[in-house]
CSV table of C-alpha atoms in Angstrom, one decimal:
chain,number,residue,atom,x,y,z
A,1,MET,CA,0.0,0.0,0.0
A,2,LYS,CA,1.3,3.4,-0.9
A,3,LEU,CA,2.1,5.8,1.9
A,4,THR,CA,-0.5,8.3,0.8
A,5,SER,CA,-3.2,5.6,0.7
A,6,PHE,CA,-2.2,4.4,4.2
A,7,LEU,CA,-2.4,8.0,5.6
A,8,SER,CA,-5.8,8.4,4.0
A,9,VAL,CA,-7.1,5.2,5.5
A,10,ALA,CA,-5.5,6.0,8.9
A,11,THR,CA,-6.9,9.5,8.9
A,12,ALA,CA,-10.4,8.3,8.0
A,13,ALA,CA,-10.4,5.7,10.8
A,14,LEU,CA,-9.3,8.3,13.3
A,15,LEU,CA,-11.9,10.8,12.2
A,16,ALA,CA,-14.6,8.1,12.3
A,17,GLY,CA,-13.8,7.7,16.0
A,18,CYS,CA,-14.3,11.5,16.6
A,19,GLN,CA,-18.0,11.7,16.1
A,20,ALA,CA,-20.0,12.9,19.1
A,21,THR,CA,-23.0,11.0,20.5
A,22,TYR,CA,-25.5,12.4,23.0
A,23,LYS,CA,-28.5,10.1,23.7
A,24,HIS,CA,-30.8,11.1,26.5
A,25,THR,CA,-34.3,10.4,27.9
A,26,LEU,CA,-36.3,13.0,29.9
A,27,ASN,CA,-39.2,11.7,32.0
A,28,PHE,CA,-40.2,14.9,34.0
A,29,ASN,CA,-40.7,18.6,33.5
A,30,PRO,CA,-37.3,20.2,34.0
A,31,ALA,CA,-39.0,23.5,34.9
A,32,GLU,CA,-40.1,21.8,38.2
A,33,PRO,CA,-37.7,22.9,40.9
A,34,ILE,CA,-37.1,19.5,42.5
A,35,ARG,CA,-34.3,19.2,45.0
A,36,ILE,CA,-31.4,16.9,44.0
A,37,ALA,CA,-28.3,15.6,45.6
A,38,VAL,CA,-25.3,15.0,43.3
A,39,LEU,CA,-23.5,11.9,44.6
A,40,PRO,CA,-19.7,11.5,44.1
A,41,PHE,CA,-18.9,10.5,40.6
A,42,ALA,CA,-17.1,7.3,39.8
A,43,GLN,CA,-15.0,5.9,37.0
A,44,VAL,CA,-16.1,2.5,35.4
A,45,ASP,CA,-14.5,0.0,33.0
A,46,SER,CA,-16.0,-1.3,29.8
A,47,ASP,CA,-18.2,-3.7,31.7
A,48,GLY,CA,-19.6,-0.9,33.9
A,49,LYS,CA,-17.8,-2.0,37.0
A,50,LEU,CA,-16.4,0.6,39.4
A,51,VAL,CA,-12.6,0.8,39.1
A,52,ARG,CA,-9.8,2.3,41.0
A,53,GLU,CA,-9.1,5.6,39.4
A,54,ASP,CA,-5.7,6.0,37.7
A,55,GLU,CA,-4.6,9.5,38.7
A,56,ASN,CA,-2.1,9.5,35.8
A,57,LEU,CA,-5.1,9.7,33.4
A,58,LEU,CA,-5.3,13.4,34.2
A,59,ILE,CA,-2.0,14.3,35.7
A,60,ASP,CA,0.8,14.9,33.1
A,61,ASN,CA,4.4,15.5,34.1
A,62,VAL,CA,5.8,15.9,30.5
A,63,GLY,CA,7.9,19.0,30.5
A,64,LEU,CA,6.9,21.9,28.2
A,65,VAL,CA,3.8,19.9,27.2
A,66,SER,CA,1.2,19.9,29.9
A,67,SER,CA,0.3,21.5,33.2
A,68,LYS,CA,-0.3,19.4,36.3
A,69,GLN,CA,-3.8,18.7,37.6
A,70,SER,CA,-4.7,17.3,41.0
A,71,GLU,CA,-8.2,16.0,40.3
A,72,THR,CA,-9.1,12.6,39.0
A,73,PRO,CA,-11.3,12.4,35.9
A,74,ALA,CA,-14.4,11.6,38.0
A,75,GLU,CA,-13.8,14.5,40.4
A,76,TYR,CA,-13.1,16.9,37.5
A,77,MET,CA,-16.2,15.8,35.6
A,78,GLN,CA,-18.4,16.2,38.7
A,79,SER,CA,-17.2,19.7,39.3
A,80,LEU,CA,-18.1,20.6,35.7
A,81,VAL,CA,-21.5,19.1,35.9
A,82,GLN,CA,-22.1,20.8,39.2
A,83,SER,CA,-21.3,24.1,37.6
A,84,GLU,CA,-23.6,23.5,34.6
A,85,LEU,CA,-26.5,22.6,36.9
A,86,SER,CA,-26.6,26.2,38.0
A,87,ASN,CA,-28.3,26.9,34.7
A,88,ALA,CA,-31.0,24.3,35.4
A,89,SER,CA,-34.3,24.7,37.3
A,90,LEU,CA,-33.1,22.3,39.9
A,91,ASP,CA,-32.6,22.9,43.6
A,92,VAL,CA,-29.1,21.5,44.1
A,93,ILE,CA,-27.7,20.7,47.5
A,94,THR,CA,-24.3,22.1,48.1
A,95,PRO,CA,-21.6,19.5,47.3
A,96,ALA,CA,-19.8,20.0,50.6
A,97,ILE,CA,-23.0,19.2,52.5
A,98,VAL,CA,-23.5,16.0,50.4
A,99,GLN,CA,-19.9,14.9,51.1
A,100,ALA,CA,-20.1,15.7,54.8
A,101,ASP,CA,-23.4,13.9,55.4
A,102,LEU,CA,-22.4,10.8,53.5
A,103,LEU,CA,-19.2,10.5,55.5
A,104,HIS,CA,-21.1,11.2,58.7
A,105,TYR,CA,-23.5,8.3,58.0
A,106,GLY,CA,-20.8,5.8,57.4
A,107,PHE,CA,-20.1,6.0,53.7
A,108,ALA,CA,-16.3,6.3,54.2
A,109,LYS,CA,-13.9,3.5,53.3
A,110,PRO,CA,-13.1,1.5,56.5
A,111,GLY,CA,-9.6,2.4,57.8
A,112,SER,CA,-8.9,5.0,55.1
A,113,ASN,CA,-6.5,7.8,56.0
A,114,PRO,CA,-7.2,10.4,54.9
A,115,VAL,CA,-10.9,9.6,54.9
A,116,THR,CA,-12.2,8.7,51.4
A,117,MET,CA,-15.6,7.9,50.1
A,118,ASP,CA,-16.7,4.3,49.7
A,119,LEU,CA,-18.1,4.6,46.1
A,120,ASP,CA,-19.3,1.0,46.0
A,121,ARG,CA,-21.5,1.6,49.0
A,122,VAL,CA,-22.6,5.0,47.6
A,123,PHE,CA,-23.8,3.5,44.3
A,124,ALA,CA,-25.4,0.5,46.1
A,125,ALA,CA,-27.6,2.8,48.3
A,126,THR,CA,-31.1,3.5,47.0
A,127,PRO,CA,-32.3,7.0,46.3
A,128,SER,CA,-35.0,6.6,48.9
A,129,GLU,CA,-32.4,5.7,51.6
A,130,ILE,CA,-30.2,8.7,50.7
A,131,CYS,CA,-33.1,11.2,50.6
A,132,SER,CA,-35.0,10.0,53.6
A,133,LYS,CA,-32.2,9.0,56.0
A,134,ILE,CA,-29.2,11.1,55.0
A,135,LEU,CA,-30.2,14.1,52.9
A,136,SER,CA,-33.4,16.0,52.4
A,137,CYS,CA,-34.0,15.6,48.7
A,138,ASP,CA,-36.4,14.5,46.0
A,139,ALA,CA,-33.9,12.8,43.7
A,140,VAL,CA,-30.3,11.8,43.4
A,141,LEU,CA,-27.9,12.3,40.4
A,142,TYR,CA,-25.5,9.4,39.7
A,143,GLY,CA,-22.5,10.2,37.5
A,144,LYS,CA,-20.1,7.8,35.9
A,145,VAL,CA,-17.1,8.5,33.7
A,146,THR,CA,-17.2,5.6,31.2
A,147,ARG,CA,-14.3,6.7,29.0
A,148,TRP,CA,-11.4,9.0,29.5
A,149,ASP,CA,-8.8,8.3,26.8
A,150,ARG,CA,-5.9,10.2,25.3
A,151,SER,CA,-4.1,8.5,22.4
A,152,TYR,CA,-1.1,9.7,20.4
A,153,TYR,CA,-0.6,8.2,16.9
A,154,GLY,CA,2.4,10.3,15.8
A,155,LEU,CA,0.4,11.9,13.0
A,156,GLN,CA,-2.8,12.2,15.0
A,157,SER,CA,-3.8,12.6,18.6
A,158,VAL,CA,-7.3,11.9,19.9
A,159,ALA,CA,-8.9,12.7,23.2
A,160,THR,CA,-12.2,11.0,24.2
A,161,VAL,CA,-14.5,11.7,27.1
A,162,ALA,CA,-17.7,9.7,27.8
A,163,VAL,CA,-20.1,9.9,30.8
A,164,ASN,CA,-23.4,8.5,32.0
A,165,LEU,CA,-25.7,10.7,34.1
A,166,ARG,CA,-28.8,9.3,35.7
A,167,LEU,CA,-31.3,11.3,37.8
A,168,VAL,CA,-33.5,8.9,39.9
A,169,SER,CA,-36.6,9.8,41.9
A,170,ALA,CA,-36.4,9.0,45.6
A,171,LYS,CA,-40.2,8.6,45.8
A,172,THR,CA,-40.8,6.2,42.9
A,173,GLY,CA,-37.3,4.9,42.1
A,174,LYS,CA,-37.9,5.8,38.4
A,175,VAL,CA,-35.3,7.3,36.2
A,176,MET,CA,-36.3,10.9,35.6
A,177,TYR,CA,-33.4,11.8,33.3
A,178,GLU,CA,-30.5,9.8,31.8
A,179,ILE,CA,-27.9,10.6,29.2
A,180,ASP,CA,-25.0,8.7,27.6
A,181,ALA,CA,-22.6,11.2,26.2
A,182,GLU,CA,-19.4,10.6,24.3
A,183,ASP,CA,-17.3,13.1,22.4
A,184,SER,CA,-13.8,13.3,20.9
A,185,GLU,CA,-11.3,15.9,19.9
A,186,SER,CA,-8.4,15.3,17.5
A,187,ARG,CA,-5.2,17.1,16.8
A,188,GLY,CA,-2.6,16.5,14.1
A,189,ILE,CA,-3.0,15.5,10.5
A,190,SER,CA,-6.7,16.4,10.3
A,191,LYS,CA,-6.4,19.7,12.2
A,192,GLY,CA,-2.9,20.9,11.7
A,193,PRO,CA,0.3,20.1,13.6
A,194,THR,CA,0.2,18.8,17.2
A,195,GLY,CA,3.0,21.1,18.3
A,196,PHE,CA,5.0,18.3,19.9
A,197,SER,CA,8.6,18.1,19.0
A,198,ASN,CA,9.3,14.6,20.0
A,199,LEU,CA,7.1,11.9,18.3
A,200,ALA,CA,8.4,9.3,20.7
A,201,LEU,CA,6.4,10.7,23.7
A,202,GLU,CA,4.3,8.1,25.5
A,203,PRO,CA,0.9,7.8,23.8
A,204,ILE,CA,-1.3,8.9,26.7
A,205,LYS,CA,1.1,11.4,28.2
A,206,GLY,CA,1.7,13.0,24.8
A,207,LEU,CA,-1.5,15.2,25.0
A,208,ASP,CA,-1.9,18.5,26.7
A,209,ASN,CA,-4.4,18.4,29.6
A,210,GLU,CA,-6.0,21.5,28.2
A,211,ILE,CA,-7.3,19.5,25.2
A,212,ILE,CA,-9.2,16.9,27.2
A,213,GLN,CA,-10.3,19.4,29.8
A,214,ASN,CA,-11.9,21.6,27.2
A,215,LEU,CA,-13.5,18.5,25.7
A,216,ALA,CA,-14.9,17.6,29.2
A,217,ARG,CA,-16.4,21.0,29.5
A,218,GLU,CA,-18.2,20.6,26.2
A,219,VAL,CA,-19.5,17.2,27.3
A,220,ALA,CA,-20.8,18.5,30.6
A,221,ASP,CA,-22.5,21.5,29.0
A,222,ARG,CA,-24.3,19.4,26.4
A,223,SER,CA,-25.2,16.7,29.0
A,224,ILE,CA,-27.0,19.2,31.2
A,225,SER,CA,-28.5,21.4,28.5
A,226,PRO,CA,-31.7,19.3,28.3
A,227,LEU,CA,-32.4,20.3,31.9
A,228,SER,CA,-31.7,24.0,31.4
A,229,ASN,CA,-34.5,26.5,31.7
A,230,ARG,CA,-34.3,30.2,30.9
A,231,SER,CA,-37.1,31.2,33.3
A,232,ARG,CA,-35.1,30.0,36.4
A,233,PRO,CA,-36.9,30.9,39.6
A,234,GLU,CA,-35.4,33.6,41.7
A,235,PHE,CA,-35.0,31.4,44.8
A,236,LEU,CA,-32.8,28.9,42.9
A,237,LYS,CA,-30.0,31.5,42.8
A,238,THR,CA,-29.2,30.3,46.4
A,239,ALA,CA,-28.5,26.9,47.8
A,240,PRO,CA,-31.3,25.2,49.8
A,241,PRO,CA,-31.0,25.3,53.6
A,242,ALA,CA,-28.7,22.7,55.0
A,243,ILE,CA,-28.3,21.0,58.4
A,244,ILE,CA,-24.7,20.0,59.1
A,245,ALA,CA,-25.2,18.4,62.5
A,246,SER,CA,-27.8,18.0,65.2
A,247,GLY,CA,-28.3,16.4,68.6
A,248,HIS,CA,-30.1,16.3,71.9
A,249,ASP,CA,-29.1,15.9,75.5
A,250,ALA,CA,-31.3,12.8,76.4
A,251,HIS,CA,-28.3,10.5,76.5
A,252,SER,CA,-30.2,7.7,78.2
A,253,GLY,CA,-33.3,8.2,76.0
A,254,SER,CA,-35.5,9.1,78.9
A,255,VAL,CA,-36.9,12.5,79.8
A,256,SER,CA,-38.6,13.1,83.1
A,257,LYS,CA,-41.9,15.0,83.2
A,258,SER,CA,-40.3,17.5,85.5
A,259,GLY,CA,-37.3,17.9,83.3
A,260,LYS,CA,-36.7,19.1,79.7
A,261,LEU,CA,-35.2,18.0,76.4
A,262,THR,CA,-32.6,20.4,74.8
A,263,VAL,CA,-32.1,20.1,71.0
A,264,VAL,CA,-29.3,21.8,69.1
A,265,ALA,CA,-28.5,22.1,65.4
A,266,PHE,CA,-25.8,23.6,63.2
A,267,GLY,CA,-26.7,24.6,59.7
A,268,SER,CA,-27.4,27.5,57.3
A,269,PRO,CA,-27.5,30.8,59.2
A,270,SER,CA,-30.4,33.3,59.4
A,271,GLN,CA,-33.1,30.7,58.8
A,272,SER,CA,-36.2,29.5,60.7
A,273,ALA,CA,-35.6,26.4,62.7
A,274,THR,CA,-37.9,24.0,64.6
A,275,PHE,CA,-37.8,20.4,66.0
A,276,SER,CA,-40.4,17.8,66.5
A,277,VAL,CA,-40.5,14.8,68.9
A,278,GLY,CA,-42.4,12.0,67.0
A,279,ASN,CA,-46.0,13.0,66.6
A,280,VAL,CA,-46.3,14.4,70.1
A,281,ALA,CA,-44.4,17.7,70.1
A,282,LEU,CA,-44.5,19.2,66.7
A,283,ASN,CA,-42.6,22.2,65.3
A,284,VAL,CA,-41.1,23.4,68.6
A,285,PRO,CA,-39.3,26.7,67.8
A,286,MET,CA,-35.5,27.0,68.0
A,287,LEU,CA,-33.5,30.2,68.5
A,288,GLU,CA,-30.4,31.1,66.6
A,289,ARG,CA,-27.9,31.9,69.4
A,290,ALA,CA,-25.0,32.4,66.9
A,291,PRO,CA,-24.8,32.3,63.1
A,292,GLY,CA,-26.0,28.9,62.1
A,293,HIS,CA,-26.3,27.6,65.7
A,294,TYR,CA,-29.8,26.8,66.8
A,295,ILE,CA,-31.2,25.6,70.2
A,296,GLY,CA,-34.6,24.7,71.4
A,297,GLU,CA,-36.2,23.1,74.5
A,298,TYR,CA,-39.1,20.8,75.0
A,299,PHE,CA,-40.8,20.7,78.5
A,300,PRO,CA,-43.1,17.7,78.8
A,301,LEU,CA,-46.7,18.3,79.9
A,302,ALA,CA,-48.2,16.3,82.8
A,303,THR,CA,-50.3,14.4,80.3
A,304,ASP,CA,-47.4,13.6,77.9
A,305,SER,CA,-46.5,9.9,77.7
A,306,PHE,CA,-44.7,8.3,74.8
A,307,SER,CA,-42.0,5.8,74.1
A,308,LYS,CA,-39.0,5.8,71.7
A,309,GLN,CA,-39.9,8.7,69.5
A,310,TYR,CA,-37.2,10.2,67.3
A,311,VAL,CA,-36.3,13.9,67.2
A,312,VAL,CA,-36.4,15.6,63.8
A,313,VAL,CA,-34.9,19.0,63.2
A,314,ALA,CA,-36.1,21.2,60.4
A,315,ILE,CA,-34.7,24.5,58.9
A,316,LYS,CA,-36.7,26.6,56.5
A,317,ASP,CA,-35.5,29.6,54.4
A,318,GLU,CA,-37.4,32.7,53.3
A,319,TYR,CA,-38.7,31.0,50.1
A,320,GLY,CA,-40.3,28.2,52.1
A,321,ARG,CA,-37.7,25.5,51.2
A,322,SER,CA,-37.3,23.2,54.1
A,323,THR,CA,-34.6,20.7,55.1
A,324,SER,CA,-35.0,18.1,57.9
A,325,GLN,CA,-32.7,15.7,59.7
A,326,ARG,CA,-33.6,13.0,62.0
A,327,ILE,CA,-31.3,12.8,65.0
A,328,ALA,CA,-29.8,9.4,64.8
A,329,LYS,CA,-29.1,9.4,68.5
A,330,THR,CA,-31.2,7.4,71.0
A,331,PRO,CA,-35.0,7.9,70.6
A,332,VAL,CA,-36.7,9.7,73.4
A,333,SER,CA,-39.3,8.4,75.9
A,334,VAL,CA,-41.5,10.2,78.5
A,335,GLN,CA,-43.3,8.0,80.9
């Protein structure tokens, strides 16, 4: 085969692999401001199984070629998706709150130091469990990086990014939105010189991070665009109220009728906070003693008598959005 024919075939094959595909299904009205929790993204192999992320897929140490990045592909893709969600009519829980609450409820890898997320357990948890026991939400968004490839062919370099995003209802368990997105970007014989002086550079480390990062931004933008809404409600410009921690002082679980129950919570400042004890004492007001620090007290009535009732704290903002958290500590009894 002549060299020119070989180059033509090689170029055609490379370009054929650079076509974008974005396939999505939408099963709800995206203008409805439901509250969602974006779970930590994961990287999967060709069989869809979670894999240990190879940090070298994003970190380059090739002099004069690429800048160094500290995030894994999954972490980087999640940050891009979180940013694009600001254009959607969705009430998105602050990422730091999602991370903190998941770790607080035991979703950390056993014995990890520093503490890291157990992604296997995160993806195994049902949306109803996450939204009712851990976070106050209507749906959860799962994100998987299914491809993150950079290949250098001497005459042509190709970067490929593919993700799967799935929004699942906590109430029904049905998929509300899902997209499989894959896109590629080429440099070299089809789009001009690569700019690399040494054709012997390792195939993966021969590409500038900026190329695949820009491609990832495009994938994130187009993946979230079906959820965008120009008439975004005013209240969605702020994050929903959050509860970081809560507790009460009934260490033994028993409150005497002549005593009191003190409940504390730490969360979003300048909000309206209450707590309830089962179905007996409902919406007891809490005072904000310091920014984000709330305290309330319940004094049993002579007629009050109940056993093992959980205490639930709730914080509501000026728009009426409410976040609740059940105190996992010992339930309360008054005899």
